[in-house]
Amino acid sequence: MPELPEVETIRRDLEKKIAGQKIKSAGILATKSVHNKSVEFLKFLVGNNFSHIERRGKLLMFALKKVGKYAFMLVHLKMTGQLIYRHKKQILAGGHSQTAMDTTVPNKFTRVIFTFSDGGQLFFNDLRRFGYLKLVSKEEKEKIVKNNFGIEPLTPDYTLEAFEKLFKKRQTNVKALLLNQKLISGIGNIYADEACFDARILPFRKVSSLTKEEIRKLFSVIEHVLKLSIKHRGTTFNNYVDSDGNTGSHISFLNVYGRAGEKCKKCKSIILKNKHAGRGTHYCVKCQK
DNA sequence: GTGTTTGTTATCAA
DNA sequence: CTTGATAACAAACA
């Protein structure tokens, strides 16, 4: 479940490793994972290189050095996608890994492989095959960004004024608002629940019931929890690993997510879990109002 | 065999 | 057109 902090961790690390490296060869092991025709995808990328990597919400956008029909390779990890990089000497005889957390690559969940001129390799693994790689033109990329993403946290876009606007004339609940990428991007189930706990707000409250002060608090804790998680290199709950195949350590800082039935770290009440906005939702009924 | 896990989209309704 | 709620998707695990 890579969300903003996990995807940003991958972006930062991977950019250092592959920027400017010539793509010597590439292979598609699962055509479903590539949203272009295989031959065209491979033809356009081999001999090209990634100049830098951008991110919007949970979407990675690899900028291509040689621009033609296409200018970017979009990568969405969805629930179980991984991008693992290995230097030449790290590459072992793989292919026998039977679990998604065994980061020997390639393994049975490897869907796409890039090999660079220096011998390094990038592996796109995806157990559930929800994720994808897609070549798009500059215009398509801009259209996708414009149409699908709301306020981006950790950028100058993220202002209290813009955030407050989201709460005006809306009938939905707080959890659904936070998960809606078209309103605010990058937050998934883990950080939605954590942000609500940190702001002491029950996630199923109608957004219209929040006071100005509660909105302000939510605004500030979102920024805080995302930054803190990036510092911890993300949350590994199930499947997430960074581009070295290592887990993130933020899980031990989670207050509610994944802690149903356990004691609240603040007040010792039992953390509850119910379904809201179609997702498992964790909260402390004593700390959150 | 059943229920659960989630990011996103499709679909339907108001 | 906008908003919102829900199902669907995939695959593994308890």
Coordinates of C-alpha atoms (C1' of nucleotides) in Angstrom, one line a residue:
Chain A
M1 CA 0.0 0.0 0.0
P2 CA 2.4 2.6 -1.1
E3 CA 1.1 6.1 -0.3
L4 CA 2.8 9.5 -0.7
P5 CA 5.7 8.8 1.8
E6 CA 6.5 5.4 0.3
V7 CA 6.3 6.6 -3.3
E8 CA 8.4 9.7 -2.5
T9 CA 11.0 7.5 -0.8
I10 CA 11.3 5.4 -4.0
R11 CA 11.4 8.5 -6.2
R12 CA 14.3 10.1 -4.3
D13 CA 16.4 7.0 -4.1
L14 CA 15.7 5.7 -7.6
E15 CA 16.4 9.1 -9.3
K16 CA 20.0 9.0 -7.9
K17 CA 20.5 5.5 -9.2
I18 CA 19.1 5.6 -12.8
A19 CA 19.0 9.3 -13.9
G20 CA 21.0 9.5 -17.1
Q21 CA 21.7 5.8 -17.4
K22 CA 21.2 4.5 -20.9
I23 CA 18.6 1.7 -21.1
K24 CA 20.4 -1.1 -22.8
S25 CA 17.5 -3.6 -22.9
A26 CA 14.1 -4.2 -21.4
G27 CA 11.7 -7.1 -21.0
I28 CA 8.0 -7.4 -20.4
L29 CA 7.1 -10.6 -18.5
A30 CA 3.4 -9.6 -18.0
T31 CA 1.8 -7.6 -20.8
K32 CA -1.1 -6.6 -18.5
S33 CA 1.4 -4.5 -16.5
V34 CA 2.3 -2.4 -19.5
H35 CA -0.5 -0.2 -20.9
N36 CA 1.1 0.2 -24.3
K37 CA 1.7 -2.3 -27.0
S38 CA 4.7 -4.3 -25.9
V39 CA 6.8 -3.8 -29.0
E40 CA 6.2 -0.1 -29.1
F41 CA 7.0 0.2 -25.4
L42 CA 10.3 -1.6 -25.7
K43 CA 11.3 0.1 -28.9
F44 CA 10.8 3.5 -27.5
L45 CA 12.7 2.9 -24.2
V46 CA 15.7 0.9 -25.4
G47 CA 18.4 3.4 -26.2
N48 CA 16.6 6.1 -24.3
N49 CA 17.2 7.2 -20.7
F50 CA 15.3 8.6 -17.7
S51 CA 16.5 12.1 -17.0
H52 CA 14.6 12.6 -13.8
I53 CA 11.6 11.3 -11.9
E54 CA 8.6 13.4 -10.8
R55 CA 5.7 12.4 -8.5
R56 CA 2.1 13.6 -8.2
G57 CA 0.2 11.9 -5.4
K58 CA 1.0 8.3 -5.6
L59 CA 1.9 8.4 -9.3
L60 CA 5.5 8.3 -10.5
M61 CA 6.4 10.0 -13.8
F62 CA 9.8 9.1 -15.3
A63 CA 10.9 11.8 -17.7
L64 CA 12.4 10.6 -20.9
K65 CA 15.6 12.1 -22.3
K66 CA 14.7 11.5 -25.9
V67 CA 11.2 12.9 -26.4
G68 CA 9.1 11.9 -29.4
K69 CA 5.7 10.4 -29.5
Y70 CA 6.2 9.9 -25.8
A71 CA 7.8 12.1 -23.1
F72 CA 7.1 10.2 -19.8
M73 CA 6.7 6.8 -18.4
L74 CA 4.0 6.7 -15.8
V75 CA 4.3 4.2 -13.0
H76 CA 1.5 3.4 -10.6
L77 CA 2.3 0.9 -7.9
K78 CA -1.4 0.6 -6.7
M79 CA -1.4 -1.9 -3.8
T80 CA 1.5 -4.3 -4.3
G81 CA 3.8 -2.8 -6.9
Q82 CA 7.5 -2.6 -6.1
L83 CA 10.4 -0.9 -8.0
I84 CA 13.7 -2.6 -7.0
Y85 CA 17.1 -1.6 -8.3
R86 CA 20.2 -3.8 -8.2
H87 CA 23.7 -2.8 -9.1
K88 CA 25.6 -5.2 -11.4
K89 CA 27.3 -7.0 -8.6
Q90 CA 24.1 -7.3 -6.5
I91 CA 22.4 -9.3 -9.2
L92 CA 22.2 -12.9 -8.1
A93 CA 20.7 -15.9 -9.8
G94 CA 17.1 -15.2 -8.9
G95 CA 13.8 -16.6 -10.1
H96 CA 13.0 -18.9 -7.3
S97 CA 11.5 -16.5 -4.8
Q98 CA 8.1 -17.6 -3.7
T99 CA 6.9 -14.7 -1.6
A100 CA 6.4 -11.1 -2.4
M101 CA 8.6 -10.0 0.5
D102 CA 11.6 -12.0 -0.7
T103 CA 13.3 -9.2 -2.6
T104 CA 15.6 -11.5 -4.5
V105 CA 15.0 -10.4 -8.1
P106 CA 13.8 -11.4 -10.5
N107 CA 11.1 -13.4 -8.8
K108 CA 7.7 -14.9 -9.6
F109 CA 6.1 -11.4 -9.2
T110 CA 8.5 -9.6 -11.6
R111 CA 6.5 -8.1 -14.4
V112 CA 9.0 -5.8 -16.2
I113 CA 12.8 -5.6 -16.2
F114 CA 15.1 -2.7 -17.4
T115 CA 18.8 -3.3 -17.9
F116 CA 21.1 -0.2 -18.0
S117 CA 24.4 0.2 -19.8
D118 CA 26.3 0.0 -16.5
G119 CA 24.8 -3.4 -15.8
G120 CA 22.3 -2.1 -13.2
Q121 CA 18.8 -3.5 -13.4
L122 CA 15.4 -2.1 -12.4
F123 CA 12.6 -4.6 -11.6
F124 CA 8.9 -3.8 -11.5
N125 CA 7.3 -6.5 -9.3
D126 CA 3.6 -6.6 -8.7
L127 CA 1.9 -9.5 -6.9
R128 CA -1.7 -8.5 -7.7
R129 CA -1.1 -6.9 -11.1
F130 CA -3.1 -3.8 -10.3
G131 CA -0.1 -1.5 -11.0
Y132 CA 1.1 -0.4 -14.4
L133 CA 3.7 1.2 -16.6
K134 CA 2.5 3.5 -19.3
L135 CA 4.3 5.7 -21.9
V136 CA 2.5 9.0 -22.5
S137 CA 3.1 12.3 -24.4
K138 CA 3.8 15.5 -22.5
E139 CA 0.2 16.6 -23.3
E140 CA -1.3 13.4 -22.0
K141 CA 0.7 13.6 -18.8
E142 CA -0.4 17.1 -18.2
K143 CA -4.0 16.2 -18.8
I144 CA -3.8 13.3 -16.4
V145 CA -2.2 15.4 -13.7
K146 CA -4.7 18.2 -14.2
N147 CA -7.8 15.9 -14.2
N148 CA -7.0 13.5 -11.4
F149 CA -5.1 15.2 -8.6
G150 CA -6.1 17.7 -6.1
I151 CA -4.0 19.7 -3.6
E152 CA -0.5 18.2 -3.3
P153 CA 0.8 18.1 0.3
L154 CA 4.4 19.1 0.9
T155 CA 4.3 21.7 -1.9
P156 CA 3.4 25.4 -2.0
D157 CA -0.1 24.2 -3.3
Y158 CA -0.8 23.0 0.2
T159 CA -2.3 26.1 1.9
L160 CA -4.9 26.3 4.7
E161 CA -7.1 28.4 2.4
A162 CA -7.1 25.7 -0.3
F163 CA -7.7 23.0 2.3
E164 CA -10.6 24.8 3.9
K165 CA -12.3 25.1 0.5
L166 CA -12.6 21.3 0.3
F167 CA -14.9 21.3 3.3
K168 CA -17.3 23.8 1.9
K169 CA -20.7 22.5 0.7
R170 CA -19.7 18.9 0.9
Q171 CA -21.8 16.1 2.3
T172 CA -19.3 13.4 2.6
N173 CA -17.3 12.3 5.7
V174 CA -13.7 13.1 6.6
K175 CA -12.3 9.7 5.7
A176 CA -13.8 9.8 2.2
L177 CA -12.6 13.3 1.6
L178 CA -9.0 12.4 2.6
L179 CA -9.0 9.4 0.3
N180 CA -10.4 11.3 -2.7
Q181 CA -7.3 11.9 -4.8
K182 CA -9.1 14.6 -6.8
L183 CA -9.4 16.7 -3.7
I184 CA -6.1 16.0 -2.0
S185 CA -3.5 13.7 -3.4
G186 CA -1.2 11.1 -1.9
I187 CA -3.2 10.0 1.1
G188 CA -4.3 6.4 1.4
N189 CA -5.9 4.2 4.0
I190 CA -3.0 4.3 6.5
Y191 CA -2.4 8.0 6.6
A192 CA -6.1 8.9 6.4
D193 CA -6.6 7.0 9.7
E194 CA -3.4 8.3 11.3
A195 CA -4.2 11.9 10.3
C196 CA -7.7 11.6 11.9
F197 CA -6.2 10.3 15.1
D198 CA -3.6 13.0 15.2
A199 CA -6.3 15.6 14.7
R200 CA -8.5 13.9 17.3
I201 CA -11.4 13.7 14.8
L202 CA -13.5 10.6 14.2
P203 CA -13.1 9.7 10.6
F204 CA -16.8 9.2 9.9
R205 CA -17.8 12.7 10.9
K206 CA -19.5 14.7 8.2
V207 CA -17.0 17.3 6.9
S208 CA -19.7 19.9 7.4
S209 CA -19.6 19.3 11.2
L210 CA -15.9 20.2 11.6
T211 CA -15.0 23.5 13.3
K212 CA -12.6 25.8 11.7
E213 CA -10.1 24.8 14.4
E214 CA -10.5 21.1 13.6
I215 CA -9.9 21.8 9.9
R216 CA -6.8 23.7 10.8
K217 CA -5.6 20.9 13.0
L218 CA -6.2 18.3 10.3
F219 CA -4.4 20.5 7.8
S220 CA -1.3 20.6 10.0
V221 CA -1.2 17.0 11.1
I222 CA -1.4 15.7 7.5
E223 CA 1.8 17.6 6.7
H224 CA 3.4 16.4 9.9
V225 CA 2.6 12.7 9.5
L226 CA 3.6 12.5 5.9
K227 CA 7.0 14.2 6.6
L228 CA 7.6 12.0 9.6
S229 CA 6.9 8.9 7.6
I230 CA 9.3 10.0 4.8
K231 CA 11.9 10.4 7.5
H232 CA 11.3 6.8 8.5
R233 CA 11.4 5.8 4.9
G234 CA 7.7 4.8 4.8
T235 CA 5.4 2.3 6.4
T236 CA 5.9 -1.4 5.5
F237 CA 2.7 -3.1 6.5
N238 CA 2.3 -5.8 3.8
N239 CA 4.2 -5.4 0.7
Y240 CA 6.1 -2.1 0.5
V241 CA 9.8 -2.0 0.1
D242 CA 12.1 0.8 -1.1
S243 CA 14.2 0.6 -4.2
D244 CA 16.9 -1.3 -2.3
G245 CA 14.3 -3.9 -1.3
N246 CA 14.4 -2.7 2.3
T247 CA 11.4 -2.1 4.5
G248 CA 10.3 1.3 6.0
S249 CA 10.2 1.7 9.7
H250 CA 7.2 4.0 10.2
I251 CA 5.0 1.1 11.2
S252 CA 6.1 1.4 14.9
F253 CA 4.9 5.0 14.9
L254 CA 1.4 4.2 13.8
N255 CA -1.2 5.1 16.4
V256 CA -4.3 3.4 15.0
Y257 CA -3.9 1.7 11.6
G258 CA -3.5 -2.0 12.0
R259 CA -4.0 -1.8 15.7
A260 CA -7.6 -2.9 16.1
G261 CA -8.1 -4.6 19.4
E262 CA -4.9 -3.2 20.8
K263 CA -4.6 -0.4 23.4
C264 CA -4.5 3.2 22.4
K265 CA -0.9 4.5 22.9
K266 CA -2.3 7.7 24.5
C267 CA -5.3 6.6 26.6
K268 CA -5.1 2.8 26.8
S269 CA -8.7 2.4 25.3
I270 CA -9.1 -0.4 22.8
I271 CA -8.7 0.7 19.2
L272 CA -11.8 0.1 17.2
K273 CA -12.2 -0.8 13.5
N274 CA -15.2 -0.4 11.2
K275 CA -15.8 0.0 7.5
H276 CA -16.2 3.6 6.3
A277 CA -15.9 4.9 2.8
G278 CA -15.5 1.3 1.8
R279 CA -12.3 0.8 3.7
G280 CA -11.2 -0.6 7.1
T281 CA -11.1 2.4 9.4
H282 CA -9.3 2.5 12.7
Y283 CA -9.9 4.9 15.5
C284 CA -9.9 5.6 19.3
V285 CA -13.3 6.5 20.5
K286 CA -11.9 8.3 23.6
C287 CA -9.2 10.3 21.9
Q288 CA -11.2 11.2 18.8
K289 CA -14.4 13.2 18.8
Chain B
dG1 C1' -15.0 -22.1 0.8
dT2 C1' -15.3 -17.4 2.9
dG3 C1' -14.0 -13.0 4.3
dT4 C1' -10.5 -9.6 4.2
dT5 C1' -6.8 -6.6 2.4
dT6 C1' -6.7 -1.5 -0.9
dG7 C1' -6.0 2.3 -5.1
dT8 C1' -8.6 3.4 -8.5
dT9 C1' -12.3 3.3 -11.8
dA10 C1' -16.9 2.0 -13.5
dT11 C1' -21.5 2.4 -12.6
dC12 C1' -25.6 4.1 -10.9
dA13 C1' -28.4 7.3 -8.4
dA14 C1' -29.8 11.8 -6.9
Chain C
dC1 C1' -22.6 18.8 -14.6
dT2 C1' -21.6 17.6 -9.9
dT3 C1' -21.5 14.7 -6.0
dG4 C1' -21.7 10.5 -3.5
dA5 C1' -22.1 5.7 -2.6
dT6 C1' -21.0 1.1 -3.9
dA7 C1' -19.2 -2.7 -6.6
dA8 C1' -15.5 -4.5 -9.1
dC9 C1' -10.9 -5.6 -10.0
dA10 C1' -6.6 -9.3 -8.5
dA11 C1' -4.4 -12.6 -5.7
dA12 C1' -3.0 -14.3 -1.4
dC13 C1' -3.7 -15.3 3.3
dA14 C1' -6.1 -16.7 7.7

